[in-house]
XYZ file of C-alpha atoms in Angstrom:
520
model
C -18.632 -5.430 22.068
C -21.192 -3.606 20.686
C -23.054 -2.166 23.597
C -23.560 1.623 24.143
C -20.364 1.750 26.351
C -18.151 0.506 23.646
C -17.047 3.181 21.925
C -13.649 3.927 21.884
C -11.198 4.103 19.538
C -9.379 1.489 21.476
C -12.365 -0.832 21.983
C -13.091 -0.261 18.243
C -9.761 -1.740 17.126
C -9.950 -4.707 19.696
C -13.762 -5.380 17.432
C -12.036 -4.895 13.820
C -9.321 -7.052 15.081
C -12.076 -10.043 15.365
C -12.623 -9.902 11.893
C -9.451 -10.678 10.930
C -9.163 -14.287 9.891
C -6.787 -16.910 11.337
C -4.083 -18.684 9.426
C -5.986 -21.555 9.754
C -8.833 -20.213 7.721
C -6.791 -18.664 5.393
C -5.268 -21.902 4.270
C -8.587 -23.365 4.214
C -9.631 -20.553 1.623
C -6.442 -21.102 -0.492
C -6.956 -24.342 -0.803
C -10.793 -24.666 -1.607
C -10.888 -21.177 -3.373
C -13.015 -19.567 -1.038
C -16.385 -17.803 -2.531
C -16.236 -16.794 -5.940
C -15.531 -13.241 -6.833
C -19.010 -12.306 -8.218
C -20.178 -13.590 -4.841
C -17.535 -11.789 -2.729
C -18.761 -8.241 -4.264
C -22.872 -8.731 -4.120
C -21.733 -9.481 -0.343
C -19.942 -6.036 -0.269
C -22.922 -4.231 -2.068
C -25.516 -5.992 0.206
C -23.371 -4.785 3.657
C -23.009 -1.396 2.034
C -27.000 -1.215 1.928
C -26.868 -2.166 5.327
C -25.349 0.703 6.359
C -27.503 2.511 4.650
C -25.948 3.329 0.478
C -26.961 2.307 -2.466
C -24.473 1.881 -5.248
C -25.106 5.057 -7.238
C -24.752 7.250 -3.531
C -20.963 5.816 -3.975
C -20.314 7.979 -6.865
C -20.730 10.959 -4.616
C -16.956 10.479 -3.825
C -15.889 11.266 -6.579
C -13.435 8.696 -7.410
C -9.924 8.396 -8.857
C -9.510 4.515 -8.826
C -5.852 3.140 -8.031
C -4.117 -0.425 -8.578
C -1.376 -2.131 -9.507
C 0.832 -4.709 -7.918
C 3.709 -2.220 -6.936
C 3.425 2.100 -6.599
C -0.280 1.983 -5.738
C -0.058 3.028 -2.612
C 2.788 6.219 -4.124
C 0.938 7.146 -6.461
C -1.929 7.423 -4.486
C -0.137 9.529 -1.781
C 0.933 11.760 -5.228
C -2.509 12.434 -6.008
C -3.933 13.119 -3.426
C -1.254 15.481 -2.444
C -1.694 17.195 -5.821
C -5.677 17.272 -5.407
C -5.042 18.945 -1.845
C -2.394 21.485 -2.783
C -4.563 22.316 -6.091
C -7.786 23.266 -4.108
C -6.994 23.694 -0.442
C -10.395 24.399 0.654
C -11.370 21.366 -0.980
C -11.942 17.922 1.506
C -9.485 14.652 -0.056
C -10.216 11.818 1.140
C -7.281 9.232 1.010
C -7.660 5.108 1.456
C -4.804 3.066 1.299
C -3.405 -0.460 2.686
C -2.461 -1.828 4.801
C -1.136 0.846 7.994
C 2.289 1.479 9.267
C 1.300 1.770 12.912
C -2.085 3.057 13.273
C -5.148 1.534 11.489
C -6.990 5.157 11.270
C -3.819 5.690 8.557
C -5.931 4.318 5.863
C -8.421 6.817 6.103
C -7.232 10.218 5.589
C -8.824 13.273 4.693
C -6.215 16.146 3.361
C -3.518 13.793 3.692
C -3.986 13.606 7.596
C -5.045 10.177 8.982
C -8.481 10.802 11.084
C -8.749 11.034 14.284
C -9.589 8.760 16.974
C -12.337 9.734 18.063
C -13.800 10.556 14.399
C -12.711 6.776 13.821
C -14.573 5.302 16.668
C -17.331 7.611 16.085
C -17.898 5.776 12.264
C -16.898 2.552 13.732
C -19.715 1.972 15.814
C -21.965 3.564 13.287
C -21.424 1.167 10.762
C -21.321 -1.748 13.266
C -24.304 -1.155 14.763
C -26.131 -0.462 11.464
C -25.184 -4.147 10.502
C -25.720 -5.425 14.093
C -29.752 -3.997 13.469
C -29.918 -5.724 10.000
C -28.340 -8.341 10.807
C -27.646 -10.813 7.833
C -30.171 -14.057 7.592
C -27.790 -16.358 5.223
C -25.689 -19.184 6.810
C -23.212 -18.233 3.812
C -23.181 -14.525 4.486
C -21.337 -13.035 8.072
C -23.674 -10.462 9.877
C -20.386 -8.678 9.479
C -17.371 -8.380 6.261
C -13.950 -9.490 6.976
C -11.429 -6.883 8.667
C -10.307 -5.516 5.144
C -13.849 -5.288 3.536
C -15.439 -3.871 6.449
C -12.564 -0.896 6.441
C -13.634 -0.300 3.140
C -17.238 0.125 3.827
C -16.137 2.485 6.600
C -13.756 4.370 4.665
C -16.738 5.198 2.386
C -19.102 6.104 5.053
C -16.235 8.151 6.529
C -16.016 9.900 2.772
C -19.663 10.097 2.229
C -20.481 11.769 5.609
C -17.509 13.999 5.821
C -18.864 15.112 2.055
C -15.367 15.003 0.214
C -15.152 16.427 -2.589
C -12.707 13.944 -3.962
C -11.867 10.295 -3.123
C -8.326 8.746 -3.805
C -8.589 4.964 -3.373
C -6.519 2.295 -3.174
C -6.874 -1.000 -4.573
C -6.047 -3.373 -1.587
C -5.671 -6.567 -3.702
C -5.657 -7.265 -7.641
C -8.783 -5.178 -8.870
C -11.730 -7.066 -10.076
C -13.125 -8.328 -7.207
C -11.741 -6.122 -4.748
C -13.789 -4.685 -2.249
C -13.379 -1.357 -3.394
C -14.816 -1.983 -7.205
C -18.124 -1.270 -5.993
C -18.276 2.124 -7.248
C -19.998 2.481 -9.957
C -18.846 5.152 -12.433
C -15.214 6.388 -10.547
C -14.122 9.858 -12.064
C -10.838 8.414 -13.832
C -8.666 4.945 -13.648
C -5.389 4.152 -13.387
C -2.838 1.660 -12.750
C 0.755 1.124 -11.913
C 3.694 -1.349 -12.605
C 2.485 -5.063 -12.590
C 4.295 -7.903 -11.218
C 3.973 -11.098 -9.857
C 2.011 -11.152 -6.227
C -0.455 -12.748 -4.621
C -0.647 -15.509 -7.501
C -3.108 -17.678 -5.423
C -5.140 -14.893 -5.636
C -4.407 -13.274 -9.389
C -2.641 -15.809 -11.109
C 0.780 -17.416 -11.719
C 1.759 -14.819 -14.789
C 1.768 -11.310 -15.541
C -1.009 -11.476 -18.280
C -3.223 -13.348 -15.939
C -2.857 -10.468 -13.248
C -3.286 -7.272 -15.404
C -6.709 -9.194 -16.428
C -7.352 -8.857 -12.498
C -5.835 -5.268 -12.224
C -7.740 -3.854 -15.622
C -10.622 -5.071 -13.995
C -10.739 -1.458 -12.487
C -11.777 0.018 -15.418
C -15.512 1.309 -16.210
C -17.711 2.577 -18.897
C -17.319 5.792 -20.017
C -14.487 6.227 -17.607
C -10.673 7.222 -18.803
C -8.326 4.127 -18.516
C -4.543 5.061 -17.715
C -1.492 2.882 -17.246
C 2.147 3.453 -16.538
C 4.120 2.506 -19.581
C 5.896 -0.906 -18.435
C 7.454 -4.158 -21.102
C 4.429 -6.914 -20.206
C 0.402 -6.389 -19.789
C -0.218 -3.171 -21.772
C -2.114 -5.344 -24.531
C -4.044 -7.367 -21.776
C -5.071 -4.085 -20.163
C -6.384 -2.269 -23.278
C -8.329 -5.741 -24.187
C -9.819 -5.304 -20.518
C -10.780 -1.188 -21.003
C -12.048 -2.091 -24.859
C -14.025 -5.220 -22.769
C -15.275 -3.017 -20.122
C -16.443 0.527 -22.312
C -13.928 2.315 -21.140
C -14.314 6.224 -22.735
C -10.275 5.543 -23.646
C -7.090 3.813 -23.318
C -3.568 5.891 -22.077
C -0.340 4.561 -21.770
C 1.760 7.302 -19.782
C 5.516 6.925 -19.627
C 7.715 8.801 -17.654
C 7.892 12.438 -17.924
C 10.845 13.547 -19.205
C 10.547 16.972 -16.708
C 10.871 14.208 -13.477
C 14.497 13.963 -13.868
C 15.563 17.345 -12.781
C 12.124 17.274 -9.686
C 13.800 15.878 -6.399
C 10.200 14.225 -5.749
C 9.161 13.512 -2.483
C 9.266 10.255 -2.244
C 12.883 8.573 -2.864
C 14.252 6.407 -5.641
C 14.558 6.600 -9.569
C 10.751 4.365 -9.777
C 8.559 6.958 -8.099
C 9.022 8.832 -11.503
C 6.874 7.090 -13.185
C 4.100 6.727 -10.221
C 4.403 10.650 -9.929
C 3.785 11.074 -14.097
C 0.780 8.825 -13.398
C -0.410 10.307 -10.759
C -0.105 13.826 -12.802
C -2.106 11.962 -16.054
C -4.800 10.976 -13.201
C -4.999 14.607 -12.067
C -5.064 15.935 -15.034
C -8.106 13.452 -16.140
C -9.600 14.436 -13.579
C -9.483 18.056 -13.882
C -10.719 17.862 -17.362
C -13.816 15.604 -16.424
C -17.300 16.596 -17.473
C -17.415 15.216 -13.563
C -14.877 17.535 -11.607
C -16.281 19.098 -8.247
C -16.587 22.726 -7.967
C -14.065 22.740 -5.563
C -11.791 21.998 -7.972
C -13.482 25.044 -10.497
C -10.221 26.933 -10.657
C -7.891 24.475 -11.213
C -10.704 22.520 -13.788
C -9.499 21.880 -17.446
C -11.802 22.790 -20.327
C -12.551 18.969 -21.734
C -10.237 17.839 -24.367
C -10.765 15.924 -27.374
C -9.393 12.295 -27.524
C -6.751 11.519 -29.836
C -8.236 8.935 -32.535
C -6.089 5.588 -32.686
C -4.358 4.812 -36.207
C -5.931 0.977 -35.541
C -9.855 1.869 -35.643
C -10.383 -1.491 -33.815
C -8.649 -0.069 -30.605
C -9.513 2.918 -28.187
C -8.580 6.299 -28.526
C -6.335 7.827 -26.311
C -6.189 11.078 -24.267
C -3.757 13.969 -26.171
C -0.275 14.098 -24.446
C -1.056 17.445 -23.900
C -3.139 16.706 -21.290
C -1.933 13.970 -19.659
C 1.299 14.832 -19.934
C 1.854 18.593 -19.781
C 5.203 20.355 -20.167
C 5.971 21.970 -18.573
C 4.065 20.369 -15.193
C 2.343 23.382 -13.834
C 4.370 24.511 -10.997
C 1.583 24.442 -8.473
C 2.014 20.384 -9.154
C 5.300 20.241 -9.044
C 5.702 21.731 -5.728
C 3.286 18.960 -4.748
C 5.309 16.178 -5.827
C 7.908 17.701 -3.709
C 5.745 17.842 -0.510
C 4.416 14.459 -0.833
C 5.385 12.055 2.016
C 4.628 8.297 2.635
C 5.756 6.651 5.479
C 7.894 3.471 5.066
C 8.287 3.644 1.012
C 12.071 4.518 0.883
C 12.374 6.196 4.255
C 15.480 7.816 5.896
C 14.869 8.328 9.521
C 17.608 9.001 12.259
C 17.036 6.809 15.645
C 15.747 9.226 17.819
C 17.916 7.194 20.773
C 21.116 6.241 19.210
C 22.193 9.297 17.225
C 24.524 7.137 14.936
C 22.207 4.646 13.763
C 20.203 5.958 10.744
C 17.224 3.286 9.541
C 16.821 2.960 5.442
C 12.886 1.633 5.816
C 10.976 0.528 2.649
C 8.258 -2.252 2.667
C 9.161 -3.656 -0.538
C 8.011 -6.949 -0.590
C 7.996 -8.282 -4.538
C 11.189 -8.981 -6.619
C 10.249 -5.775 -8.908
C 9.989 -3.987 -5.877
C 13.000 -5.144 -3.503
C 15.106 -4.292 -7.468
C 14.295 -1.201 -6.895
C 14.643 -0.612 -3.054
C 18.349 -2.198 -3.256
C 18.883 0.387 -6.252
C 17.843 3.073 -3.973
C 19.792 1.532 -0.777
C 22.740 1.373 -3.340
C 22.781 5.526 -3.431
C 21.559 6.087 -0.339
C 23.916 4.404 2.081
C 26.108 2.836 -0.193
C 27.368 6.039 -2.198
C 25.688 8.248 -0.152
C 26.568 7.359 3.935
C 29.755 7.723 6.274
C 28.502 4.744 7.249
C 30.876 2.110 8.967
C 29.004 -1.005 9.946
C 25.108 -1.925 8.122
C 22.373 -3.553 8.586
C 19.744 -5.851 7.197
C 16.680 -6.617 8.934
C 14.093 -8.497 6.837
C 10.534 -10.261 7.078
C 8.388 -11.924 4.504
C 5.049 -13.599 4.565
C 4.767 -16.941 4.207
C 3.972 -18.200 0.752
C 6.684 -15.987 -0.625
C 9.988 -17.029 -1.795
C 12.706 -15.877 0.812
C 15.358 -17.115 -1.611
C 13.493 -15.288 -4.796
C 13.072 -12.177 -2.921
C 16.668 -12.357 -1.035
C 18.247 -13.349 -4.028
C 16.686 -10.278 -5.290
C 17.745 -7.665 -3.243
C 21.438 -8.954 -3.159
C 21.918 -9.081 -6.823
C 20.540 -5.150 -7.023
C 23.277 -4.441 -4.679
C 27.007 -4.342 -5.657
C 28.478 -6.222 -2.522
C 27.466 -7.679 0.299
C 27.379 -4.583 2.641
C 25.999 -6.154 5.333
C 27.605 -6.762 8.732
C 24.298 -7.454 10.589
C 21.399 -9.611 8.987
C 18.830 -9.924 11.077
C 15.590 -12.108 10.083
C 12.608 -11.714 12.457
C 8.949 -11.977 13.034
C 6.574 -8.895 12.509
C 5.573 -9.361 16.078
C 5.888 -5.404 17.979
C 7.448 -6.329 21.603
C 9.530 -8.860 23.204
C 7.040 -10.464 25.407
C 4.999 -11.420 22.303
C 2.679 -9.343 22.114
C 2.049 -6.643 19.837
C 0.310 -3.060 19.520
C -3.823 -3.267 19.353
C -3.468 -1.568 15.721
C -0.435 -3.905 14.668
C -2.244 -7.033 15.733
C -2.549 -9.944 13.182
C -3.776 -13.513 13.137
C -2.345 -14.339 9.811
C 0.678 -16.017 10.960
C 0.749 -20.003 12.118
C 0.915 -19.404 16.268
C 3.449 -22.897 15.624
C 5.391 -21.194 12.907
C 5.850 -18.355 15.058
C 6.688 -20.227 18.438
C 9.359 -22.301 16.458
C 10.628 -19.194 14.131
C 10.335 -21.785 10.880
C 10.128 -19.018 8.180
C 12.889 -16.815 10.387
C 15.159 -19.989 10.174
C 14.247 -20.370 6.342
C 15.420 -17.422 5.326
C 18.667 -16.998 6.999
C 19.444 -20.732 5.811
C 18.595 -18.834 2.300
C 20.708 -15.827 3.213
C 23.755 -18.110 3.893
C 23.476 -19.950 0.340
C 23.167 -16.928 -1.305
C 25.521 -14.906 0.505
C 28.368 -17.384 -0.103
C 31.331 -16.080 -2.090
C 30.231 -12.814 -0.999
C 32.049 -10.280 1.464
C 31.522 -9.890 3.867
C 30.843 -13.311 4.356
C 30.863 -13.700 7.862
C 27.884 -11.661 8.290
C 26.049 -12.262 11.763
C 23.194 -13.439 11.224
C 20.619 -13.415 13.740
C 16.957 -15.485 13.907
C 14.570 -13.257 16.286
C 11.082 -13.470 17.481
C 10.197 -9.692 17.629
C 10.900 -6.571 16.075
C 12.350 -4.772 19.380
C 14.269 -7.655 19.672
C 15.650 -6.268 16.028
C 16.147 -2.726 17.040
C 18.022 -3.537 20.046
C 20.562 -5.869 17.937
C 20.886 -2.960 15.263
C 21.381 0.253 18.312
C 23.746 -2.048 20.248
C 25.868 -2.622 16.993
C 26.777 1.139 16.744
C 28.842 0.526 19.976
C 29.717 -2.724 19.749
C 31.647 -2.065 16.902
C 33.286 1.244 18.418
C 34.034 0.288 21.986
C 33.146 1.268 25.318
C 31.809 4.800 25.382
C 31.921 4.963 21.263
C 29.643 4.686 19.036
C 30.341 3.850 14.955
C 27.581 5.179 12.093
C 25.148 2.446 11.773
C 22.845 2.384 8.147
C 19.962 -0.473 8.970
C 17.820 -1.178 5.751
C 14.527 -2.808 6.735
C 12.464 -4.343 4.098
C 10.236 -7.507 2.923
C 7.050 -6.084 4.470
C 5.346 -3.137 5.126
C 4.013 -4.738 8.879
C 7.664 -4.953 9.690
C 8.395 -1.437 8.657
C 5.515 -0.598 10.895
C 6.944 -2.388 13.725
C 10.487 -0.617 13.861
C 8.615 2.845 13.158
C 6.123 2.204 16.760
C 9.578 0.561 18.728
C 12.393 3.209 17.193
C 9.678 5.867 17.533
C 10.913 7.435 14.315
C 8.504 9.617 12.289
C 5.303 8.855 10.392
């Protein structure tokens, strides 16, 4: 595959897709732990050198450093929104996880995923840089895994393209992500915590914003969204790791009356983050000059009455008010597919699809809240729609339970569990594909069945409580069930309003955007 005719954009995604690891391996990790962390990131330093960077050329990007176990990937689409309306003749560079239908989504540049052919172009430079040096350890791949070799290609992308700044995405927990390589990132932040990937994190919330915090660098501004657990373990972590300060941001007051971009009563407080990381930013000793006329004169921090803990940055700053109106037109603008969408079905003119890969309990709270308006309050509606997924390893009954109890009936007529897999005949798109999944537990439909036996304990008591509910193996399988209920339900020749809410993972959102062909 990595011959000099091997270079297209489709060829490139057939080689990324060989890094992914099987489910079988990825049980085998769980269960023995898998390399240490320490380990895991010397790996990603020693592939990034490679290629051809050592760790001080990553600071060239210019970071603003992103985690958190729900609104990472929001706030991230806030800022660099903001960045890009601020300074349009600046470069943003955007990386984010995981893609809705195509994998060049995850690296953007002004907000616009790259293109093919600039993808495969940095593809096969950075694969064939590690094919020439090719590692001489038994315990170290010639090449990363799929996620940590997108990450050292996102930051080739950023370094050749010469952004001028880099928004990027935590992919999972912080410390020993593959993205905490760079050194000294421009400013830090972090979003609402919750319980995820606990194999991986831990089983409680302290134990994950120890991961999370581990974002934070010397000398570097520390910011956090003001939420009830993990602000004390995350100013231990910035105090631990030098960080220049310590901000808690809560929401800003000015958000209520902004019809933000992105939909539901939570992305307030990712957009005031996102502002507080701008704003940090702009005010760095460290801002580009192609951010010169937007740049904040530095501002003092604000000493804490405890002289044990770290001072903070002035609300002033942070927190401006009013929001400058050049930012609040970007909060406006910002889009991000699949995170409370509302897209008509290009086909069926009465079926409207609610998307939103919520896939935590905080996060499904807050996507039934928004479904609640939306549809609920909000639709002509006559007949709805659930269509769910969830990985394995997550609670369909925690996360089910969930999403009903944030709902105030049972609204659904349709409840339709299925697997993430794109297309009838099993297979699925070349960006979409994904060996994380059992091939048994997907010939026999075991988590599918699982959750709808869930659905109907939970469900009981409820009305409607003769919902249909319907086990499938793909997600056009899914679509078809949810167009052919707007005339089932009318008649021959009618058709009713259908409202279909799709949610439990962001790969099954993906799925009904490629078969519904609705908008990215």
């Amino acid at each position: 595959m990595s011959g000099p005719a091997a270079r297209t954009y489709a060829e490139a995604v057939d080689a990324l897709n060989s890094l992914q690891s099987n489910a079988a391996t990825i049980e085998a990790v769980r269960k023995s732990g898998g390399k240490s962390g320490h380990v895991q990131l010397a790996e990603q330093l020693e592939y990034m050198r490679r290629v051809g960077y050592q760790p001080s050329d990553l600071d060239k990007m210019n970071v603003l450093h992103i985690t958190g176990t729900k609104g990472k990937g929001s706030t991230s689409a806030f800022v660099s929104t903001i960045l890009t309306k601020l300074a349009p003749a600046a470069k943003v560079g955007l990386y984010t996880s995981p893609h809705m239908v195509a994998v060049r989504e995850r690296i953007r540049i002004n907000g616009e995923p790259i293109s093919e052919g600039l993808f495969a172009r940095y593809f096969w430079e950075v694969w064939d840089k590690l094919d020439s040096d090719a590692a001489t350890s038994d315990d170290m791949p010639p090449k990363p895994a799929y996620f940590r070799y997108l990450t050292i290609l996102a930051m080739h992308v950023f370094l050749q393209e010469k952004v001028d700044a880099t928004v990027l995405e935590v992919g999972i927990g912080g410390t020993y992500d593959s993205t905490n390589i760079v050194p000294q990132p421009v400013t830090t932040g972090i979003t609402a915590l919750g319980i995820d990937h606990i194999w991986v994190l831990g089983k409680t919330l302290p134990e994950i914003a120890h991961q999370k915090g581990g974002i934070y660098k010397v000398g570097v501004p520390a910011l956090a969204i003001q939420q009830p657990e993990g602000l004390d373990v995350l100013e231990s972590r910035a105090k631990e790791l030098k960080a220049s300060s310590f901000t808690v941001i809560p929401e800003h007051s000015q958000l209520k009356d902004v019809k933000l971009g992105l939909a539901g009563v939570h992305q307030r407080s990712n957009a005031s983050l996102a502002v507080a990381l701008v704003q940090s930013f702009l005010s760095s000793s460290r801002c580009p000059p192609a951010f010169s006329s937007s740049s904040i004169a530095p501002v003092s921090t604000t000493a804490p009455a405890d002289a044990s803990a770290l001072p903070s940055l002035p609300s002033s700053l942070v927190a401006p008010d009013p929001i400058p109106a050049s930012v609040v037109a970007a909060l406006e603008q910002t889009r991000w597919p699949g995170r409370c969408q509302v897209s008509p079905d290009p086909e069926v003119k009465s079926v409207r699809w609610y998307l939103d890969g919520a896939h935590t309990v905080e996060s499904l709270k807050c996507c039934g809240e928004w479904f609640e308006e939306a549809s609920l309050k909000g639709s002509d509606a006559s007949v709805r729609a659930l269509v769910f997924n969830c990985t394995s390893g997550r609670s369909g009954l925690s996360l089910l339970g969930t999403l009903l109890s944030s709902l105030s009936s049972q609204p659904f007529q349709h409840v339709i569990f299925c697997t993430n897999t794109t297309y009838s005949s099993g297979s699925s798109s070349g960006d979409m594909t994904s060996k994380a999944v059992d091939d048994k537990d997907l010939e026999t439909l075991a988590t599918q069945h699982e959750l709808a036996e869930a659905w109907r304990e939970l469900s009981k008591g409820r009305e409607p409580s003769e919902a249909q509910v319907h086990v499938l193996g793909s997600v056009q399988e899914a679509v078809e069930v949810v167009r052919g209920a707007a005339g089932a339900a009318a008649g021959p020749g009618q058709e009713v309003r259908v409202d279909a809410l799709v949610a439990g993972s962001l790969h099954l959102v993906g799925g009904v955007l490629a078969v519904a062909s609705l908008p990215l």
